[in-house]
Coordinates of C-alpha atoms and ligand atoms in Angstrom, one line a residue:
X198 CA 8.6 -5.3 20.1
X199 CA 8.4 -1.5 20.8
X200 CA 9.1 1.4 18.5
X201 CA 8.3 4.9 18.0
X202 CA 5.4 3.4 15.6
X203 CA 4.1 1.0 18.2
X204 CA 4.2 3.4 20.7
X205 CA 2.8 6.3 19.2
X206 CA -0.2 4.6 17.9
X207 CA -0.5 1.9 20.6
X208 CA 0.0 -0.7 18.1
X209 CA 1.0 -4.5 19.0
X210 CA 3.5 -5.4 15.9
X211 CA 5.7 -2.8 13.8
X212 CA 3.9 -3.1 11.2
X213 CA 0.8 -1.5 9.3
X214 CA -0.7 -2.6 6.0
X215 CA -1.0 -0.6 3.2
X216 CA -4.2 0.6 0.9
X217 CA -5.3 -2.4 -1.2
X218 CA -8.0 -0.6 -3.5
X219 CA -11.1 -2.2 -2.2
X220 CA -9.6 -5.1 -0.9
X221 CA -9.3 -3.0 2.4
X222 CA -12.8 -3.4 3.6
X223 CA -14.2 -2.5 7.0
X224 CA -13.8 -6.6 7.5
X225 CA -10.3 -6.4 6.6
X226 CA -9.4 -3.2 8.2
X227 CA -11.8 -4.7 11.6
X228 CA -8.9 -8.0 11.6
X229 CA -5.8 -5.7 11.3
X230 CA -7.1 -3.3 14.4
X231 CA -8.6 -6.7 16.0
X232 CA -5.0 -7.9 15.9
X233 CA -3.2 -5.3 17.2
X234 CA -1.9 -3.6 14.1
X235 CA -3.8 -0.9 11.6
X236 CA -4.4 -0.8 7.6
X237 CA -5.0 2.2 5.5
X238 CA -8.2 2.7 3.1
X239 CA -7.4 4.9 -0.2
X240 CA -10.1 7.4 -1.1
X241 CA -9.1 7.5 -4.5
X242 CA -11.9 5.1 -5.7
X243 CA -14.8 6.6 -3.4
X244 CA -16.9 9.1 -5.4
X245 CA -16.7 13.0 -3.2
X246 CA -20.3 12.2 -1.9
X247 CA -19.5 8.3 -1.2
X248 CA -17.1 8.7 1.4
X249 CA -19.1 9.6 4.6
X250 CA -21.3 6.5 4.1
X251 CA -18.1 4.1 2.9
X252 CA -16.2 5.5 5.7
X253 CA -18.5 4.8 8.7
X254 CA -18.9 1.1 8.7
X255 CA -15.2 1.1 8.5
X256 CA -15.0 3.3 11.6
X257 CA -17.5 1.2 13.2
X258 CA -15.9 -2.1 12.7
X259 CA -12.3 -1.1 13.4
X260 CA -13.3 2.0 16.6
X261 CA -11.4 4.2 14.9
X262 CA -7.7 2.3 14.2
X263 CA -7.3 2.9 10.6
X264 CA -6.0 6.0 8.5
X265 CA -7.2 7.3 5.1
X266 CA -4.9 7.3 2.2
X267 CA -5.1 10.6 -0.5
X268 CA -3.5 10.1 -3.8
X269 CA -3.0 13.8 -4.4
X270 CA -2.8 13.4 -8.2
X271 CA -6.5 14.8 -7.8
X272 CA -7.8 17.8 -5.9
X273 CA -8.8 15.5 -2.4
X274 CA -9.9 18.4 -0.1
X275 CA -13.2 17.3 0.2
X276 CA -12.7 13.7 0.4
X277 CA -9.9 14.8 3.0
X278 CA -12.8 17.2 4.9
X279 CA -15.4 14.1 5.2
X280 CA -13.0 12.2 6.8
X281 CA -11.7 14.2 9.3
X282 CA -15.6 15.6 10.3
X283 CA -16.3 11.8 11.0
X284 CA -13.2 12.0 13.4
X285 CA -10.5 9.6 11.3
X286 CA -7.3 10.1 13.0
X287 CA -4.6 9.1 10.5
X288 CA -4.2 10.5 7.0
X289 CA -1.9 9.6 4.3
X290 CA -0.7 11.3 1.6
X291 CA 1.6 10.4 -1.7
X292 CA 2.6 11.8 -4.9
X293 CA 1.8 15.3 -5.6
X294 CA 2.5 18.5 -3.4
X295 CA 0.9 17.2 0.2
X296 CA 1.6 20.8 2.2
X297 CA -2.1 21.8 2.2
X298 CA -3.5 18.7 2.9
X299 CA -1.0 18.7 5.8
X300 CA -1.8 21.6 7.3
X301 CA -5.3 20.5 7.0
X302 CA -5.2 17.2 8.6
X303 CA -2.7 18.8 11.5
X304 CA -5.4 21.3 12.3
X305 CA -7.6 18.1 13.0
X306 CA -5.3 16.6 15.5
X307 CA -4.8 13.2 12.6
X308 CA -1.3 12.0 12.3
X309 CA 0.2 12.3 8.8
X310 CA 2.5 9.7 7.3
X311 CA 4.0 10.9 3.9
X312 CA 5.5 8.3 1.0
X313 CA 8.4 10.1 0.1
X314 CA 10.3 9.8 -3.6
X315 CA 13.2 10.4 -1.5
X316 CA 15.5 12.2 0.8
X317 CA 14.6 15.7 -0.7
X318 CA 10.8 15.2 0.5
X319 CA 12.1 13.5 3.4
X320 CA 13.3 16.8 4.4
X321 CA 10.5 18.6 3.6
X322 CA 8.3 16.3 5.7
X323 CA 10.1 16.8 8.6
X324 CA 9.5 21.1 8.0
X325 CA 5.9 20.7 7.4
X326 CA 5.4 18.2 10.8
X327 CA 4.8 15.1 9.4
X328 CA 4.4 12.7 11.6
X329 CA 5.9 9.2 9.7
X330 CA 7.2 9.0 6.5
X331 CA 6.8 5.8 4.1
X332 CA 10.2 5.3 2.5
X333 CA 9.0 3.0 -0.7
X334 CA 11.3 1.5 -2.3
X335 CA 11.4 1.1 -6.3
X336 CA 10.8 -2.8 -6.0
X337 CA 7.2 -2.6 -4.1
X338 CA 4.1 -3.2 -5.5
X339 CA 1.2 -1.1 -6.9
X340 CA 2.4 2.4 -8.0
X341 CA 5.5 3.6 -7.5
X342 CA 7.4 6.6 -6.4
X343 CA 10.4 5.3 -4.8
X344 CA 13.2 6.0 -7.1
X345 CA 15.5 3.4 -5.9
X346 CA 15.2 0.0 -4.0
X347 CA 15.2 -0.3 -0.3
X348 CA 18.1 -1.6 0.8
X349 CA 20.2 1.6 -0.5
X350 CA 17.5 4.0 0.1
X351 CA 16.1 3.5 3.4
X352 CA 19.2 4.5 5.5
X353 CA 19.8 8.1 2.7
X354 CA 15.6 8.8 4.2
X355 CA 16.1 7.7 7.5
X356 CA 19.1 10.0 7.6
X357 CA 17.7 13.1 5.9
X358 CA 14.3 12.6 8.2
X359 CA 16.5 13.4 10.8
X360 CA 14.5 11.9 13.7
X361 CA 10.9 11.4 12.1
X362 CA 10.0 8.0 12.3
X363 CA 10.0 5.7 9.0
X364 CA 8.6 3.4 7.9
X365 CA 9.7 0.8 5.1
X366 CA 7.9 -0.1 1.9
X367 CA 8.4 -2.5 -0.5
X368 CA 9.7 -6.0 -0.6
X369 CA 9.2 -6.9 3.0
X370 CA 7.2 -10.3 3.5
X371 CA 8.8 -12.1 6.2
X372 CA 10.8 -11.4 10.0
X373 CA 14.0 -11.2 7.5
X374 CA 13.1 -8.0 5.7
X375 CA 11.4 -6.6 8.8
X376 CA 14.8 -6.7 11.1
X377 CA 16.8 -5.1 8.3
X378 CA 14.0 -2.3 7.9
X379 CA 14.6 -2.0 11.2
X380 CA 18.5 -2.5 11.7
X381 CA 18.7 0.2 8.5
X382 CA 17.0 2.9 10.7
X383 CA 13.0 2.0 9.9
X384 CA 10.9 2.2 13.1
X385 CA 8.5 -0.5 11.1
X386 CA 7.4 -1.9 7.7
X387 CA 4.5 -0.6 5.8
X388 CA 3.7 -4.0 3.8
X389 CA 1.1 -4.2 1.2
X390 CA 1.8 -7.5 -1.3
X391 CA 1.9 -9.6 1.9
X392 CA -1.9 -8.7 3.3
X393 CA -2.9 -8.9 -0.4
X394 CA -2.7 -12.7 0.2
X395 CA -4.1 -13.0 3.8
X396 CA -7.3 -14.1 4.1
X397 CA -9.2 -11.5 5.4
X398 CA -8.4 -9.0 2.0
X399 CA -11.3 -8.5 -0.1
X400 CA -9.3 -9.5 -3.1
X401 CA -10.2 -12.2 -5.5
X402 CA -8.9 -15.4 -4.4
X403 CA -7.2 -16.4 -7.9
X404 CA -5.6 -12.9 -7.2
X405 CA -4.0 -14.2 -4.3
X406 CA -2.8 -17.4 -5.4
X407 CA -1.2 -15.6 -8.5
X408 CA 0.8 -13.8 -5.8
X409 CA 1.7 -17.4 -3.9
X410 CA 3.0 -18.5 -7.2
X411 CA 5.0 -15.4 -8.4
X412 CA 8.8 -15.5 -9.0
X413 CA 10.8 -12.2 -10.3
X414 CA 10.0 -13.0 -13.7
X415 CA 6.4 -13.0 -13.4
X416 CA 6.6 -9.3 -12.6
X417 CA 6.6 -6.0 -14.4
X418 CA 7.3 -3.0 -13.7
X419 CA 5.2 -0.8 -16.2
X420 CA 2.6 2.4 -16.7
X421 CA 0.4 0.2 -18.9
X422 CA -3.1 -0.3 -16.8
X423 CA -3.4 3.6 -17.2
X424 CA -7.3 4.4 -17.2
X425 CA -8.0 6.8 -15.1
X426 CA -4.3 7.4 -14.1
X427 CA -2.2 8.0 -17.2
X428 CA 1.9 8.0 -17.4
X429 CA 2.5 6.6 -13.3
X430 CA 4.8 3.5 -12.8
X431 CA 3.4 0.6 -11.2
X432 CA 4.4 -3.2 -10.8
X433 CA 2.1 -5.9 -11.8
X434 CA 2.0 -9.5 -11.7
X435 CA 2.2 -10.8 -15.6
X436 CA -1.8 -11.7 -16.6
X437 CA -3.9 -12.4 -19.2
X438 CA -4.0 -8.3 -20.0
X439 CA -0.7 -7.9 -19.9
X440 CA 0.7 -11.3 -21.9
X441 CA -2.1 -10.1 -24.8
X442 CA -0.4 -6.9 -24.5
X443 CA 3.3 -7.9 -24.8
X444 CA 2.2 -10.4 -27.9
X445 CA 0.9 -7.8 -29.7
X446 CA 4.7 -5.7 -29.7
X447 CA 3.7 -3.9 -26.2
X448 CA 1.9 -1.4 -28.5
X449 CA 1.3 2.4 -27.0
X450 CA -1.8 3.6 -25.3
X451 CA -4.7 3.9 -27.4
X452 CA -3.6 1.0 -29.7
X453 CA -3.6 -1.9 -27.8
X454 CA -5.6 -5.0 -27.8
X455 CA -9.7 -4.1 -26.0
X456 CA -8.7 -0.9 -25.8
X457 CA -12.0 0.6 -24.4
X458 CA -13.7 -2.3 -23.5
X459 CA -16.0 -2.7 -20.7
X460 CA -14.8 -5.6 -18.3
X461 CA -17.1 -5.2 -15.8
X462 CA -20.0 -3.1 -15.0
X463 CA -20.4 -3.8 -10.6
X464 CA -23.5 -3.0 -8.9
X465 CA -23.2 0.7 -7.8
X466 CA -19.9 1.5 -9.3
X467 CA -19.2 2.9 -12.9
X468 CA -18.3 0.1 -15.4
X469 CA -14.7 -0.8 -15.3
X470 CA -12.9 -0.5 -18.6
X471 CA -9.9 -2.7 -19.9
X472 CA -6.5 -0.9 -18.4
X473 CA -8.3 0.7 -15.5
X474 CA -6.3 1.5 -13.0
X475 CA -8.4 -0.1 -10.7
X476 CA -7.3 -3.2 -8.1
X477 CA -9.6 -5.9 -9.0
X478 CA -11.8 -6.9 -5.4
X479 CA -13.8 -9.8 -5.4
X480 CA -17.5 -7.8 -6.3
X481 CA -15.9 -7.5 -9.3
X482 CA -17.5 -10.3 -10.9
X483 CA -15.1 -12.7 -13.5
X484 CA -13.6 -10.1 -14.9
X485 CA -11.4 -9.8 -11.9
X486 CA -8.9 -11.8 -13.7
X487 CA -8.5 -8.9 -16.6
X488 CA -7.8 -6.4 -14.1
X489 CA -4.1 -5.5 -12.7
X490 CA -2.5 -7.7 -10.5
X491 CA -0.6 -4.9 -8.1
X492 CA 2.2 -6.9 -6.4
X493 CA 5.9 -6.2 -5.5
X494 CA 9.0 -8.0 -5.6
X495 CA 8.4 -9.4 -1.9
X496 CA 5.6 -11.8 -4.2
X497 CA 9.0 -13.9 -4.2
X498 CA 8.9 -14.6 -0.8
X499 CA 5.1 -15.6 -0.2
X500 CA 4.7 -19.5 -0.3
X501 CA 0.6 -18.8 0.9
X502 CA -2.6 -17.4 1.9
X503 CA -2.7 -16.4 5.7
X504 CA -4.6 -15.1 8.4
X505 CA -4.0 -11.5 9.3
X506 CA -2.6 -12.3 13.2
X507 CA -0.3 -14.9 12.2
X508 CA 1.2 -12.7 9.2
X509 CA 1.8 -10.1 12.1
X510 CA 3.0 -12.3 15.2
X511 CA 5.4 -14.5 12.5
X512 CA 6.7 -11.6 11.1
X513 CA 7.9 -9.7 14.3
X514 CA 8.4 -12.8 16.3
X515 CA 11.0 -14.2 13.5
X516 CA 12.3 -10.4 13.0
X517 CA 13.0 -10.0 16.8
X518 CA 15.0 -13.3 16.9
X519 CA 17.2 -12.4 14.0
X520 CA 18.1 -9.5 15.8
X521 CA 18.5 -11.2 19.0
X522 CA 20.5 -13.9 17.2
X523 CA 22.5 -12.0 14.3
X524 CA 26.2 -12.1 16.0
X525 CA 25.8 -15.7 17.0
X526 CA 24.9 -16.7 13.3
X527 CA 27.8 -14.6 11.8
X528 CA 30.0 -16.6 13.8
X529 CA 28.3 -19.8 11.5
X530 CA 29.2 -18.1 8.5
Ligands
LIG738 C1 -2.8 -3.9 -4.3 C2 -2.0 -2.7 -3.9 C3 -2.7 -1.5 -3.9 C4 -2.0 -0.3 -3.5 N1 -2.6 0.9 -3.5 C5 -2.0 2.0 -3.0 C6 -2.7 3.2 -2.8 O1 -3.9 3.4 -3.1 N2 -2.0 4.2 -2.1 C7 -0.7 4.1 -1.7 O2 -0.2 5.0 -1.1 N3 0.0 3.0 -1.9 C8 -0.6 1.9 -2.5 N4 0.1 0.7 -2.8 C9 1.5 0.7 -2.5 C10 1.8 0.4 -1.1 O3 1.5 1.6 -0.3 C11 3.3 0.1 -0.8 O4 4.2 1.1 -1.2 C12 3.8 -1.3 -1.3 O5 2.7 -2.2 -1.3 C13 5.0 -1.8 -0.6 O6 5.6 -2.9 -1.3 P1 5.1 -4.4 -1.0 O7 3.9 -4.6 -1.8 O8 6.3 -5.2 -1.5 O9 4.9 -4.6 0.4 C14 -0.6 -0.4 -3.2 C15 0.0 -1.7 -3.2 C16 -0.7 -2.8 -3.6 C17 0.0 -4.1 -3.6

């Protein structure tokens, strides 16, 4: 299948993954290029003089087909800086005011995708030369700036992005919600929950099942694992954390049950408290299961764990015969 995405970054399938936390390792990212597709790695978790050396094994192991994600909540220019002096050649940005860190990663000659709120910073992509924009919408997983879900937003940011490819974000899992990204006006999906159960994520395994086993009610939509990143949205799997949380009256932040504690204290890493906003990744030791379980609405549709390559040729080969087949099946309905 062949879109502007696929053909602007020579990619096999319409479809990249998106930033896990650490659970986008060089091993991870390595399967996605391997296969013909391309993840992204956030920087927000590297310490400013970590990233050169976390950077190149990932730039080893994948030859360059990945991109770097800034969470612009902070000041990023540096880690931004590193990554474009070791040559990285995709950069993403979200939340925040991204025109610097355009300009900066333009001047490089990396390709800039943008998550968008909406159709206002749609526009405003499209004047500052971003390449792709991410439309997320509100039912994806992890944190969340989409303000409403997909199926009525994608078209309103395809339409004010005015020719700049988009991609789609949040609740895509399967061919099904890939052709209706694409038959709304997306050039691709952007899918995170998905990869967090494929084998290859550096993600806890009990992690992964809890996504297998998710239905709508196991999810949350919430700002409670705030450490470190107070007052942002995100959805979350229902765990241990959060079920003490909600049987204690959902009490507000600073009154809540281990508020404070230390959950985890990894090997070259600072300890990791109760409510971090960190994704748990399997060095993480047992603590992993206290940690927040990022995962979107598409949790619904995963029935198991699976290799990378068959999550990507299953997902385009099903979404391509859908579209091949849709007026033939509406005469069956
Ligand atoms: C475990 C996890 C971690 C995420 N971390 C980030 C991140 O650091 N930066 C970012 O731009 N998006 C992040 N996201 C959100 C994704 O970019 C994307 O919008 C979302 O996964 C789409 O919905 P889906 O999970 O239903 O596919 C994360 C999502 C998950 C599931």
């Amino acid at each position: 299948m062949e879109t502007l995405l696929t053909k602007s970054l020579g990619l096999r399938f319409p479809i990249v993954s998106a930033p896990l936390g650490r659970g986008s390792s060089a091993s991870y990212l390595g399967a996605l290029a391997d296969a013909g597709s391309m993840g992204f790695v956030a920087l927000l978790h590297m310490k400013e003089d970590k990233v050169a050396s976390e950077l190149e094994p990932i730039i080893q192991r994948t030859a360059g087909r990945f991109g770097v994600n800034l969470t612009l909540v902070a000041d990023q220019r540096r880690r931004l800086a590193t990554a474009l002096e070791l040559g990285v050649k995709n950069v993403s940005v979200w939340q925040g005011v991204p025109d610097e860190y355009v300009s900066q990663a333009k001047r490089a000659g990396a390709n800039v995708f943008w998550t968008v709120r909406g159709p206002d910073e749609a526009r405003r992509a499209r004047e500052l030369g971003v390449d792709f924009i991410v439309c997320q919408g509100r039912e994806a997983g992890g944190h969340l700036v989409g303000e409403a879900p997909l199926m009525s937003w994608l078209p309103v940011v395809v339409d004010a992005a005015n020719g700049v490819p988009v991609l789609a974000a949040g609740g895509i899992a399967d061919g099904r919600g890939l052709a209706a990204a694409l038959a709304l006006g997306a050039s691709g999906a952007w899918m995170g929950t998905r990869f967090v159960a494929s084998e290859e994520s550096n993600l806890p395994d009990g992690y992964k099942r809890s996504v297998v086993k998710a239905t709508a009610s196991d999810l949350l939509e919430t700002t409670l694992f705030d450490g470190g990143w107070p007052d942002s949205p995100h959805r979350v799997i229902r765990n241990e954390t959060v079920a003490a949380w909600e049987a204690a009256g959902c009490p507000p932040s600073g009154a809540r049950p281990g508020e404070g504690d230390i959950i985890a204290t990894p090997v070259d890493e600072d300890p990791v408290r109760r409510y971090a906003v960190s994704t748990p990744w399997s060095g993480m030791g047992e603590a992993w299961s206290l940690g927040p379980f990022y995962a979107g609405m598409s949790a619904t549709l995963i029935d198991g764990i699976l290799p990378i390559r068959e999550i990507l040729a299953r997902t385009t080969r099903d979404a391509e015969a859908i579209l091949a087949n849709v007026l033939d099946h509406l005469k069956t309905r």
